[in-house]
Amino acid sequence: MVDSTPADPAVEVDMDPYAARVEADLAAVADDRRRLAALLDTAAGALATAEAQQRRTPTRQVDFPGAPDDVALFLADARRMLRAARALMPEPEDITW
């Protein structure tokens, strides 16, 4: 472990600028998390709408570049990706120092 005490006890380090920067960075991370959460909520709503539409009027083909041809596979992939994205997000209480 590194000894962080200054060699000269008379030397004081002003930590306020560093603390302010860390607080600003944490606030930015929290803002980014809120925006990402809102985007994921929007995606979840769109996915729920697509799933409901698929239940009402089943379709077999997906007209979306790079998507699986089968709608059920497409929706299942989208649901998995949405869950994975939510799992990677930090909880608000974890954004601290």
XYZ file of N, CA and C in Angstrom:
291
model
N 0.842 -1.167 0.000
C 0.000 0.000 0.000
C 0.894 1.239 0.000
N 0.453 2.256 -0.683
C 1.216 3.494 -0.794
C 0.824 4.419 0.346
N 1.826 5.002 0.971
C 1.584 5.969 2.043
C 1.242 7.305 1.397
N 0.019 7.770 1.615
C -0.418 9.004 0.966
C -0.187 10.240 1.817
N 0.398 10.076 2.978
C 0.662 11.256 3.804
C 1.855 12.002 3.233
N 1.785 13.335 3.202
C 2.911 14.098 2.661
C 4.153 13.912 3.525
N 5.313 14.000 2.883
C 6.579 13.870 3.609
C 6.712 14.979 4.639
N 6.210 16.131 4.297
C 6.275 17.277 5.208
C 4.869 17.518 5.748
N 4.631 17.272 7.037
C 3.280 17.451 7.587
C 2.764 18.880 7.450
N 3.637 19.835 7.223
C 3.209 21.223 7.073
C 2.580 21.465 5.700
N 2.808 20.547 4.762
C 2.253 20.704 3.417
C 0.801 20.221 3.435
N -0.079 21.098 3.031
C -1.494 20.741 2.957
C -1.926 20.746 1.499
N -2.726 19.783 1.153
C -3.239 19.697 -0.211
C -4.711 20.084 -0.179
N -5.052 21.055 -0.989
C -6.442 21.495 -1.089
C -7.200 20.510 -1.983
N -8.054 19.718 -1.384
C -8.793 18.694 -2.123
C -10.107 19.218 -2.697
N -10.485 20.444 -2.358
C -11.767 20.978 -2.819
C -11.926 20.952 -4.343
N -10.909 21.379 -5.116
C -11.097 21.326 -6.575
C -11.315 19.896 -7.081
N -10.625 18.942 -6.492
C -10.782 17.549 -6.909
C -12.155 17.018 -6.519
N -12.573 17.345 -5.316
C -13.889 16.904 -4.854
C -14.984 17.506 -5.722
N -14.832 18.777 -6.081
C -15.833 19.420 -6.934
C -15.893 18.742 -8.297
N -14.747 18.383 -8.830
C -14.709 17.711 -10.137
C -15.367 16.329 -10.054
N -15.070 15.602 -8.994
C -15.678 14.277 -8.818
C -17.192 14.411 -8.693
N -17.647 15.376 -7.916
C -19.091 15.592 -7.755
C -19.735 15.939 -9.097
N -19.071 16.774 -9.892
C -19.602 17.134 -11.212
C -19.662 15.905 -12.119
N -18.619 15.084 -12.078
C -18.609 13.861 -12.889
C -19.718 12.905 -12.457
N -19.918 12.769 -11.151
C -20.979 11.892 -10.654
C -22.354 12.414 -11.058
N -22.527 13.731 -11.024
C -23.798 14.319 -11.450
C -24.036 14.047 -12.936
N -22.982 14.130 -13.738
C -23.107 13.848 -15.171
C -23.472 12.382 -15.403
N -22.864 11.480 -14.648
C -23.186 10.053 -14.771
C -24.649 9.814 -14.386
N -25.096 10.452 -13.321
C -26.488 10.295 -12.890
C -27.447 10.828 -13.961
N -27.097 11.968 -14.581
C -27.931 12.507 -15.662
C -27.966 11.552 -16.851
N -26.795 11.017 -17.216
C -26.735 10.056 -18.319
C -27.583 8.828 -18.006
N -27.541 8.370 -16.760
C -28.321 7.206 -16.370
C -29.813 7.489 -16.501
N -30.240 8.688 -16.072
C -31.657 9.049 -16.193
C -32.091 9.080 -17.662
N -31.245 9.659 -18.521
C -31.577 9.708 -19.948
C -31.633 8.301 -20.546
N -30.674 7.460 -20.195
C -30.668 6.087 -20.700
C -31.890 5.323 -20.198
N -32.243 5.521 -18.939
C -33.428 4.855 -18.391
C -34.679 5.280 -19.158
N -34.775 6.562 -19.494
C -35.927 7.048 -20.259
C -35.955 6.421 -21.657
N -34.788 6.312 -22.291
C -34.723 5.675 -23.612
C -35.119 4.201 -23.533
N -34.645 3.513 -22.502
C -34.994 2.098 -22.347
C -36.481 1.931 -22.060
N -37.065 2.856 -21.297
C -38.509 2.808 -21.053
C -39.278 2.992 -22.358
N -38.802 3.919 -23.203
C -39.431 4.136 -24.506
C -39.317 2.882 -25.366
N -38.131 2.276 -25.367
C -37.930 1.045 -26.138
C -38.822 -0.076 -25.615
N -38.956 -0.173 -24.303
C -39.812 -1.208 -23.716
C -41.266 -0.991 -24.127
N -41.699 0.255 -24.148
C -43.061 0.557 -24.583
C -43.291 0.195 -26.041
N -42.322 0.525 -26.883
C -42.434 0.184 -28.306
C -42.439 -1.328 -28.497
N -41.617 -2.013 -27.734
C -41.566 -3.475 -27.830
C -42.881 -4.089 -27.363
N -43.433 -3.581 -26.278
C -44.719 -4.092 -25.789
C -45.811 -3.871 -26.834
N -45.781 -2.724 -27.497
C -46.752 -2.448 -28.557
C -46.586 -3.434 -29.710
N -45.343 -3.677 -30.100
C -45.083 -4.628 -31.190
C -45.523 -6.037 -30.807
N -45.271 -6.423 -29.555
C -45.687 -7.756 -29.103
C -47.207 -7.879 -29.094
N -47.892 -6.828 -28.652
C -49.356 -6.847 -28.641
C -49.899 -6.918 -30.068
N -49.305 -6.151 -30.961
C -49.718 -6.185 -32.367
C -49.510 -7.579 -32.956
N -48.394 -8.196 -32.600
C -48.095 -9.540 -33.106
C -49.117 -10.556 -32.587
N -49.570 -10.376 -31.350
C -50.586 -11.293 -30.807
C -51.928 -11.098 -31.523
N -52.271 -9.831 -31.829
C -53.545 -9.556 -32.500
C -53.524 -10.001 -33.965
N -52.445 -9.681 -34.649
C -52.330 -9.992 -36.072
C -50.976 -10.636 -36.316
N -50.880 -11.939 -36.116
C -49.588 -12.606 -36.271
C -48.997 -12.418 -37.674
N -47.744 -12.096 -37.691
C -46.992 -11.914 -38.931
C -45.758 -12.798 -38.844
N -45.365 -13.371 -39.956
C -44.197 -14.248 -39.926
C -42.934 -13.528 -40.383
N -43.046 -12.513 -41.199
C -41.871 -11.876 -41.784
C -41.571 -10.529 -41.123
N -40.279 -10.231 -41.011
C -39.834 -8.948 -40.483
C -39.126 -8.215 -41.609
N -39.520 -6.985 -41.850
C -38.863 -6.175 -42.873
C -37.960 -5.172 -42.166
N -36.837 -5.665 -41.677
C -35.900 -4.832 -40.923
C -34.501 -5.357 -41.215
N -33.609 -4.524 -41.749
C -32.273 -5.013 -42.131
C -31.529 -5.657 -40.962
N -31.018 -6.842 -41.182
C -30.231 -7.537 -40.168
C -31.045 -8.274 -39.126
N -32.362 -8.183 -39.208
C -33.220 -8.843 -38.220
C -33.506 -10.276 -38.655
N -33.800 -11.141 -37.672
C -34.238 -12.488 -38.054
C -35.534 -12.377 -38.858
N -35.728 -13.282 -39.780
C -36.938 -13.229 -40.609
C -38.202 -13.502 -39.809
N -38.093 -14.302 -38.776
C -39.256 -14.674 -37.983
C -39.536 -13.597 -36.935
N -40.762 -13.115 -36.904
C -41.138 -12.045 -35.978
C -40.940 -12.462 -34.527
N -41.307 -13.683 -34.197
C -41.164 -14.138 -32.809
C -39.699 -14.101 -32.380
N -38.791 -14.523 -33.258
C -37.361 -14.459 -32.939
C -36.893 -13.017 -32.792
N -37.373 -12.166 -33.681
C -37.016 -10.750 -33.635
C -37.437 -10.124 -32.307
N -38.678 -10.373 -31.900
C -39.179 -9.801 -30.651
C -38.458 -10.394 -29.443
N -38.170 -11.687 -29.479
C -37.437 -12.314 -28.373
C -36.028 -11.740 -28.265
N -35.362 -11.530 -29.412
C -34.029 -10.910 -29.397
C -34.093 -9.500 -28.823
N -35.092 -8.752 -29.239
C -35.239 -7.380 -28.743
C -35.472 -7.376 -27.231
N -36.291 -8.289 -26.750
C -36.563 -8.378 -25.308
C -35.283 -8.733 -24.551
N -34.484 -9.664 -25.061
C -33.210 -10.036 -24.421
C -32.237 -8.855 -24.388
N -32.139 -8.134 -25.497
C -31.234 -6.981 -25.546
C -31.665 -5.902 -24.559
N -32.953 -5.693 -24.443
C -33.468 -4.698 -23.506
C -33.146 -5.100 -22.067
N -33.345 -6.369 -21.733
C -33.003 -6.846 -20.382
C -31.510 -6.692 -20.111
N -30.684 -7.019 -21.100
C -29.229 -6.906 -20.933
C -28.817 -5.451 -20.723
N -29.417 -4.547 -21.466
C -29.083 -3.122 -21.310
C -29.465 -2.631 -19.921
N -30.627 -3.030 -19.446
C -31.039 -2.617 -18.095
C -30.114 -3.204 -17.027
N -29.660 -4.433 -17.232
C -28.783 -5.081 -16.249
C -27.427 -4.384 -16.153
N -26.989 -3.765 -17.229
C -25.689 -3.090 -17.234
C -25.727 -1.701 -16.607
N -26.914 -1.160 -16.428
C -27.025 0.195 -15.874
C -26.724 0.193 -14.384
N -25.968 1.190 -13.922
C -25.751 1.288 -12.478
C -27.032 1.752 -11.792
N -27.217 1.293 -10.587
C -28.347 1.776 -9.798
C -28.009 3.185 -9.303
N -29.006 4.043 -9.131
C -28.713 5.414 -8.690
C -27.894 5.466 -7.401
N -28.162 4.553 -6.479
C -27.426 4.580 -5.210
C -25.976 4.122 -5.372
N -25.652 3.489 -6.505
C -24.273 3.059 -6.757
C -23.412 4.168 -7.350
N -24.017 5.270 -7.739
C -23.266 6.379 -8.338
C -22.820 7.296 -7.206
N -21.727 6.942 -6.603
C -21.211 7.682 -5.451
C -19.710 7.501 -5.379
N -19.082 8.196 -4.445
C -17.632 8.016 -4.265
C -17.268 7.954 -2.827
